[in-house]
PDB file of C-alpha atoms in Angstrom:
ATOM      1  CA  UNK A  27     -39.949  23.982  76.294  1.00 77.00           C
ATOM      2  CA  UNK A  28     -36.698  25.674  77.375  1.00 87.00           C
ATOM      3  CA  UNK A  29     -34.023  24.781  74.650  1.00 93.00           C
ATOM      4  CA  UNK A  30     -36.501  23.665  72.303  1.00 96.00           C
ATOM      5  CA  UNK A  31     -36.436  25.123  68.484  1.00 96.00           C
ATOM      6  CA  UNK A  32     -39.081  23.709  65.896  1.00 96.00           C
ATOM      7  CA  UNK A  33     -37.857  23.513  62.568  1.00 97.00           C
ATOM      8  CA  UNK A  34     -40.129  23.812  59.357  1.00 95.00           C
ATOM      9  CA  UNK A  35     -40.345  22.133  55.548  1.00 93.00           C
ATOM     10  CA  UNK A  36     -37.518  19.698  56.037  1.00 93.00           C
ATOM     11  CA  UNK A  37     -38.853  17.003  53.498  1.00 90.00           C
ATOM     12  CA  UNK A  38     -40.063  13.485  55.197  1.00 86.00           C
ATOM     13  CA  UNK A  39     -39.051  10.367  54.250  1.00 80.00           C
ATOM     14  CA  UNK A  40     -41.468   8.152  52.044  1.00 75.00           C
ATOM     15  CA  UNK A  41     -44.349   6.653  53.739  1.00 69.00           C
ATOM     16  CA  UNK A  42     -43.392   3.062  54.885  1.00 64.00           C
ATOM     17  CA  UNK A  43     -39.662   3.783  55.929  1.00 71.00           C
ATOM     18  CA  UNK A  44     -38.618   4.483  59.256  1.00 74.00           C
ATOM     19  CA  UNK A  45     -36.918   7.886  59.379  1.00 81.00           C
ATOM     20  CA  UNK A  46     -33.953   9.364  61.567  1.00 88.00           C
ATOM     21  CA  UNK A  47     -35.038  12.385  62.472  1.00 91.00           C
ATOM     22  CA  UNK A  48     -31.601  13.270  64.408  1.00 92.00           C
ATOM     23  CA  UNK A  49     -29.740  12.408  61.571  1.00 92.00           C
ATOM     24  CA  UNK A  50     -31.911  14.653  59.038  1.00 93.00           C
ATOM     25  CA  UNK A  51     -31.748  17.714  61.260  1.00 94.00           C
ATOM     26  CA  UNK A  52     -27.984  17.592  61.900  1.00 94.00           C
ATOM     27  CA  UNK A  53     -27.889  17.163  57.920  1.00 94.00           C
ATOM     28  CA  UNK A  54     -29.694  19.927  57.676  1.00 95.00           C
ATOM     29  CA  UNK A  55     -27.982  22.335  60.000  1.00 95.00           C
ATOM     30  CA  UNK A  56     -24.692  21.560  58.581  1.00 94.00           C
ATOM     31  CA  UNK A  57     -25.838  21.764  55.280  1.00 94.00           C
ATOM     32  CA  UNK A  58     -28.314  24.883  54.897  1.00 94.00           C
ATOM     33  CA  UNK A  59     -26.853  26.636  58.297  1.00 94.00           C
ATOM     34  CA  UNK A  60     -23.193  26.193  57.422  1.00 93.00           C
ATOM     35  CA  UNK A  61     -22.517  24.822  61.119  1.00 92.00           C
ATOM     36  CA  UNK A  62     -20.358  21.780  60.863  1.00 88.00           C
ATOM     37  CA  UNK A  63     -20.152  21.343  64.685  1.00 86.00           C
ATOM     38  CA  UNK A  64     -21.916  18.086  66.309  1.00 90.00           C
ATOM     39  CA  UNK A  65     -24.441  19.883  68.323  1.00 93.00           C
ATOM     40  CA  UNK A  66     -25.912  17.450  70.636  1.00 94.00           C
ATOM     41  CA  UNK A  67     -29.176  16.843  71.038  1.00 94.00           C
ATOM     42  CA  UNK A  68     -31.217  15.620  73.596  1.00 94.00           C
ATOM     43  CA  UNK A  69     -35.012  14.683  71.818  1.00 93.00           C
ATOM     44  CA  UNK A  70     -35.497  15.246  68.430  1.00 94.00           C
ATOM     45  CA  UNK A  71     -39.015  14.126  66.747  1.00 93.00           C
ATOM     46  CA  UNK A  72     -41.273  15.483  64.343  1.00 92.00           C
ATOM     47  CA  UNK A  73     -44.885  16.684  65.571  1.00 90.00           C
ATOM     48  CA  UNK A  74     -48.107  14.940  65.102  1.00 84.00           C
ATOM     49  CA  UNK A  75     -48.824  11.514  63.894  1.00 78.00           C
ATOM     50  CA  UNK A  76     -47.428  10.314  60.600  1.00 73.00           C
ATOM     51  CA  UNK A  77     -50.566   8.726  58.992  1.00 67.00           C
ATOM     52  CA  UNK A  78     -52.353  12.336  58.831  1.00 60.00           C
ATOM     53  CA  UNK A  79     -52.041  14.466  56.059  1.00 58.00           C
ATOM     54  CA  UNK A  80     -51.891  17.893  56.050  1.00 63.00           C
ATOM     55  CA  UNK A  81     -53.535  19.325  53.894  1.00 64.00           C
ATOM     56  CA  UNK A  82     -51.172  22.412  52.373  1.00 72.00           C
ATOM     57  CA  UNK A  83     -48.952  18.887  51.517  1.00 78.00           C
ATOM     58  CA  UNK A  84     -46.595  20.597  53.663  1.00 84.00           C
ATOM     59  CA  UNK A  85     -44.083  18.151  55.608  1.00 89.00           C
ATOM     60  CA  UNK A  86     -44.717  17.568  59.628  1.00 90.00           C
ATOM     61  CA  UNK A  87     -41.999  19.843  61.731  1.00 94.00           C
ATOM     62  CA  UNK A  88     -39.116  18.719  63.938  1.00 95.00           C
ATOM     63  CA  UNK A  89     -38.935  19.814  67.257  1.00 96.00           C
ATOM     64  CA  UNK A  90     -35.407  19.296  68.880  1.00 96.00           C
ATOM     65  CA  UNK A  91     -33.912  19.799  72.469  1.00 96.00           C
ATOM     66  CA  UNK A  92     -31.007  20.888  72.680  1.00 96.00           C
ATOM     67  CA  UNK A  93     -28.422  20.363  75.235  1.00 96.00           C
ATOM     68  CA  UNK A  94     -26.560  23.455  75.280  1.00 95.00           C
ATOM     69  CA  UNK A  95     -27.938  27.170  75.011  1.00 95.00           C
ATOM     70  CA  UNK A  96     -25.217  28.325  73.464  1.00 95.00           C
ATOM     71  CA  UNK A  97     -25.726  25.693  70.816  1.00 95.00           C
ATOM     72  CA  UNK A  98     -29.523  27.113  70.635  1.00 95.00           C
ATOM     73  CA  UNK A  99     -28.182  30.033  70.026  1.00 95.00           C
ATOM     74  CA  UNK A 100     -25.852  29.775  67.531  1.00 95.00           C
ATOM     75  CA  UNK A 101     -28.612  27.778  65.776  1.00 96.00           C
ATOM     76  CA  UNK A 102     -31.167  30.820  65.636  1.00 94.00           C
ATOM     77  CA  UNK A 103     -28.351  33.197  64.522  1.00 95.00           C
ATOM     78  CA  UNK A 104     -27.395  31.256  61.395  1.00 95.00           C
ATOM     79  CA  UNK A 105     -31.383  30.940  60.546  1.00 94.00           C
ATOM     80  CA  UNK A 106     -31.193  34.387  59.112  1.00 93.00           C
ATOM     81  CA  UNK A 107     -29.218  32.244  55.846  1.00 94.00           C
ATOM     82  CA  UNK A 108     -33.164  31.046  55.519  1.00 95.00           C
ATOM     83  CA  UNK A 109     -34.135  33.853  54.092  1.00 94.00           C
ATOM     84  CA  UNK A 110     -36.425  33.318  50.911  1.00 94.00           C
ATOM     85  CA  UNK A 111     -36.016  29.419  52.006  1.00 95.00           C
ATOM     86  CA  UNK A 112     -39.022  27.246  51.948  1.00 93.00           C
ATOM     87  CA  UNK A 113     -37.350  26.560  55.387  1.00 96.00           C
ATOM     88  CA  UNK A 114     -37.706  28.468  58.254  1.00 95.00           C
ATOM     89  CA  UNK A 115     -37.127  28.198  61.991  1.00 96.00           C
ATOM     90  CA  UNK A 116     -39.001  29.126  65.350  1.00 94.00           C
ATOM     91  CA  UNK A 117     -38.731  29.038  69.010  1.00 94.00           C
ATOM     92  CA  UNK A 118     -41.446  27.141  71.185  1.00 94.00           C
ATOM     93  CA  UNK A 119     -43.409  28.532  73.576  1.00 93.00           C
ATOM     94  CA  UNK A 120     -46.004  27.496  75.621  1.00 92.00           C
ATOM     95  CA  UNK A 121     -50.016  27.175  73.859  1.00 92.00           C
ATOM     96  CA  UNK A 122     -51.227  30.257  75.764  1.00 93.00           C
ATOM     97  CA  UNK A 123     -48.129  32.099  74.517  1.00 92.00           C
ATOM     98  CA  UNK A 124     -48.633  30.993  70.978  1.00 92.00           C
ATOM     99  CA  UNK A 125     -52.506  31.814  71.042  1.00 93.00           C
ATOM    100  CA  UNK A 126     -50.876  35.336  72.369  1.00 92.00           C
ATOM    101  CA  UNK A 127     -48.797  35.429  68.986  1.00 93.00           C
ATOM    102  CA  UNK A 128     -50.996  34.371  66.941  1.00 92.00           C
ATOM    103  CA  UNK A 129     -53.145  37.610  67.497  1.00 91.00           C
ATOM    104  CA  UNK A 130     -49.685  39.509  67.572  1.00 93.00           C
ATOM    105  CA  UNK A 131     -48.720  38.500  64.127  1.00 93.00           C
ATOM    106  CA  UNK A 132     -52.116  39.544  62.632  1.00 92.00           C
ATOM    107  CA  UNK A 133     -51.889  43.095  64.085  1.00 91.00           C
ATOM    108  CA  UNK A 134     -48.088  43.335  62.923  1.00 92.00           C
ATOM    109  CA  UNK A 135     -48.823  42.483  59.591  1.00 93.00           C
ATOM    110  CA  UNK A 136     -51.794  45.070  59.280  1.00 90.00           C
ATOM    111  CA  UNK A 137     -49.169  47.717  60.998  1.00 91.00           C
ATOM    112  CA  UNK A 138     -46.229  46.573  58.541  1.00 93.00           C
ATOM    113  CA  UNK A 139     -48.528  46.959  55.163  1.00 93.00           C
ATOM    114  CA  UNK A 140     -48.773  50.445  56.771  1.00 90.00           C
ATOM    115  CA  UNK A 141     -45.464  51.207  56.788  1.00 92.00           C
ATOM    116  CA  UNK A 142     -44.559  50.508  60.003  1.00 92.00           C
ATOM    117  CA  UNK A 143     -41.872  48.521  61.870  1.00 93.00           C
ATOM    118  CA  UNK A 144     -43.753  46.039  63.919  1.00 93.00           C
ATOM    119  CA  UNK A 145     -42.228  43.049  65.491  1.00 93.00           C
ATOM    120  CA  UNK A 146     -43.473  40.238  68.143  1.00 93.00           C
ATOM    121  CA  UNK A 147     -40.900  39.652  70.616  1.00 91.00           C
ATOM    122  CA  UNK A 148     -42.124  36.262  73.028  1.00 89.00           C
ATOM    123  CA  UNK A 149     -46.129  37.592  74.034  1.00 90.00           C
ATOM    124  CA  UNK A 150     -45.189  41.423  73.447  1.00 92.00           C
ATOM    125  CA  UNK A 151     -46.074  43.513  70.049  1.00 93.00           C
ATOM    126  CA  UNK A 152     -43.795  46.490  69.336  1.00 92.00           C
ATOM    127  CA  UNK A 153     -44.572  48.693  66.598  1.00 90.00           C
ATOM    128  CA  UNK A 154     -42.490  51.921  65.759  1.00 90.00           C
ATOM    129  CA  UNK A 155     -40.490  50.825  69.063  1.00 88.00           C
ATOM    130  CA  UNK A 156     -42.929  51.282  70.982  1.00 89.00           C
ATOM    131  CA  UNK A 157     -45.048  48.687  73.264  1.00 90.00           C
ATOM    132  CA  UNK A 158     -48.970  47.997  71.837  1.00 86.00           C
ATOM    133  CA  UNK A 159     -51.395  46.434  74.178  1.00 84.00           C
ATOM    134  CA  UNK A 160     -53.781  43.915  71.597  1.00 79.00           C
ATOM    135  CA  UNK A 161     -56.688  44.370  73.982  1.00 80.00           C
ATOM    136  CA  UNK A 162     -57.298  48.276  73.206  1.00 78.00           C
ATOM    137  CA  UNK A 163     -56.033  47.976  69.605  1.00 75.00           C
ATOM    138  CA  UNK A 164     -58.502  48.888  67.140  1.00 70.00           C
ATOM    139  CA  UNK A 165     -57.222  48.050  62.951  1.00 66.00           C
ATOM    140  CA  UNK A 166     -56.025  51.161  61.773  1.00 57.00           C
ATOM    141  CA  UNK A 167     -55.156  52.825  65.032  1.00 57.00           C
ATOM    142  CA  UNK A 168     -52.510  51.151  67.522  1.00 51.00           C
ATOM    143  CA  UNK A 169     -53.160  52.225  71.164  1.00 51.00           C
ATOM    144  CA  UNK A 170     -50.275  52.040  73.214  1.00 54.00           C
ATOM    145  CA  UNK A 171     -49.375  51.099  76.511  1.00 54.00           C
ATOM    146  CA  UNK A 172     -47.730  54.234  77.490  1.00 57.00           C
ATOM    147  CA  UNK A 173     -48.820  54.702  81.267  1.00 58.00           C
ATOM    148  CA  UNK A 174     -50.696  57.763  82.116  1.00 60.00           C
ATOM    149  CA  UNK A 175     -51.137  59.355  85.415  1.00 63.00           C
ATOM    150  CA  UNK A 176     -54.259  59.308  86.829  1.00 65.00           C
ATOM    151  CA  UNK A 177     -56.100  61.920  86.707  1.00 68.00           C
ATOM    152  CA  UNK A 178     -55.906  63.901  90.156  1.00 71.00           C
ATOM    153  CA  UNK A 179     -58.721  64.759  92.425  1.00 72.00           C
ATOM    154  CA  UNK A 180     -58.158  68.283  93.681  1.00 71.00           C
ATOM    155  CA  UNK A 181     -60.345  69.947  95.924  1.00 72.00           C
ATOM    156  CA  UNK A 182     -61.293  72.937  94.651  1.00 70.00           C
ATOM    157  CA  UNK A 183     -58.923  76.419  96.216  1.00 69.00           C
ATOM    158  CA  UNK A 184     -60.961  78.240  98.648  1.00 70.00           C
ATOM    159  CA  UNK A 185     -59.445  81.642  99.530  1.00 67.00           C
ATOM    160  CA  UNK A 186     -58.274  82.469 102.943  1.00 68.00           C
ATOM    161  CA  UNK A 187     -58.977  85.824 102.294  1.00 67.00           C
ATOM    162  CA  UNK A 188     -62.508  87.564 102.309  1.00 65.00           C
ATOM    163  CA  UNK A 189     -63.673  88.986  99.427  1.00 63.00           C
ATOM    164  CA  UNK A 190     -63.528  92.535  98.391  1.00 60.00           C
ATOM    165  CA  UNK A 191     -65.928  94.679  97.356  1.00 56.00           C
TER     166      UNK A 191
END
């Protein structure tokens, strides 16, 4: 999954002709990402099968592989011009990763109606720049992951000196 960047709501072709996929994508980058270099690519495809239909109507993603990081990169950097796009662009990560997210998103968005700056970065939530652990977080109060020192086990003082009367 290393080099790989899914791409989302790039229109299919009609059922019953056989699509390009490469071809779309690098249409698409130069086109809606201004980037007029010829990126190479190593696997490009869209996921799942072609005969189901979703049922938001929405068109199947591509997932490519690309050769170069730097190429990656320069890819992710112009998906900002996405903005307010029926397009969009993500990274992918392994399922238990995305399961992670998943639950990250939902508290982000609850902390971001709040006011807050919350943002997912890989499996990690940060809100206010600070690090939240999703186990301990309870809706309307974020717990965070600040480590604490454990509380220490004294024994109690005893005086060496006798006591006065």
């Amino acid at each position: 999954m290393k080099y790989n960047l899914i791409f989302h709501g790039i229109t299919e072709a009609d059922v019953g002709t056989i699509e390009d996929s490469e071809s779309v994508l690098k249409c698409f980058i130069g086109r809606n990402l201004n980037i007029e270099d010829d990126i190479p690519m190593a696997n490009v495809h869209r996921i799942g099968r072609r005969d189901d239909r979703r049922r938001d109507g929405k068109p199947r993603p591509i997932i490519a592989k690309f050769v170069h990081y730097k190429d990656l990169m320069n890819v992710k950097r112009s998906a900002k011009r996405l903005k307010n796009t029926n397009y969009g662009i993500s990274e992918q990560y392994p399922s238990e990763i995305e399961d992670v997210r998943r639950k990250l998103f939902a508290i982000a968005k609850a902390e971001r109606s709040k006011g807050r700056r919350a943002y997912v970065v890989k499996d990690r939530l940060y809100v206010d720049h600070e690090l939240i652990d999703p186990e301990t977080y309870v809706f309307g109060r974020a717990s965070t992951v600040t480590p604490r020192p454990p509380p220490r086990h004294k024994r109690p003082r005893t005086g060496s000196t006798p006591d006065r009367e």
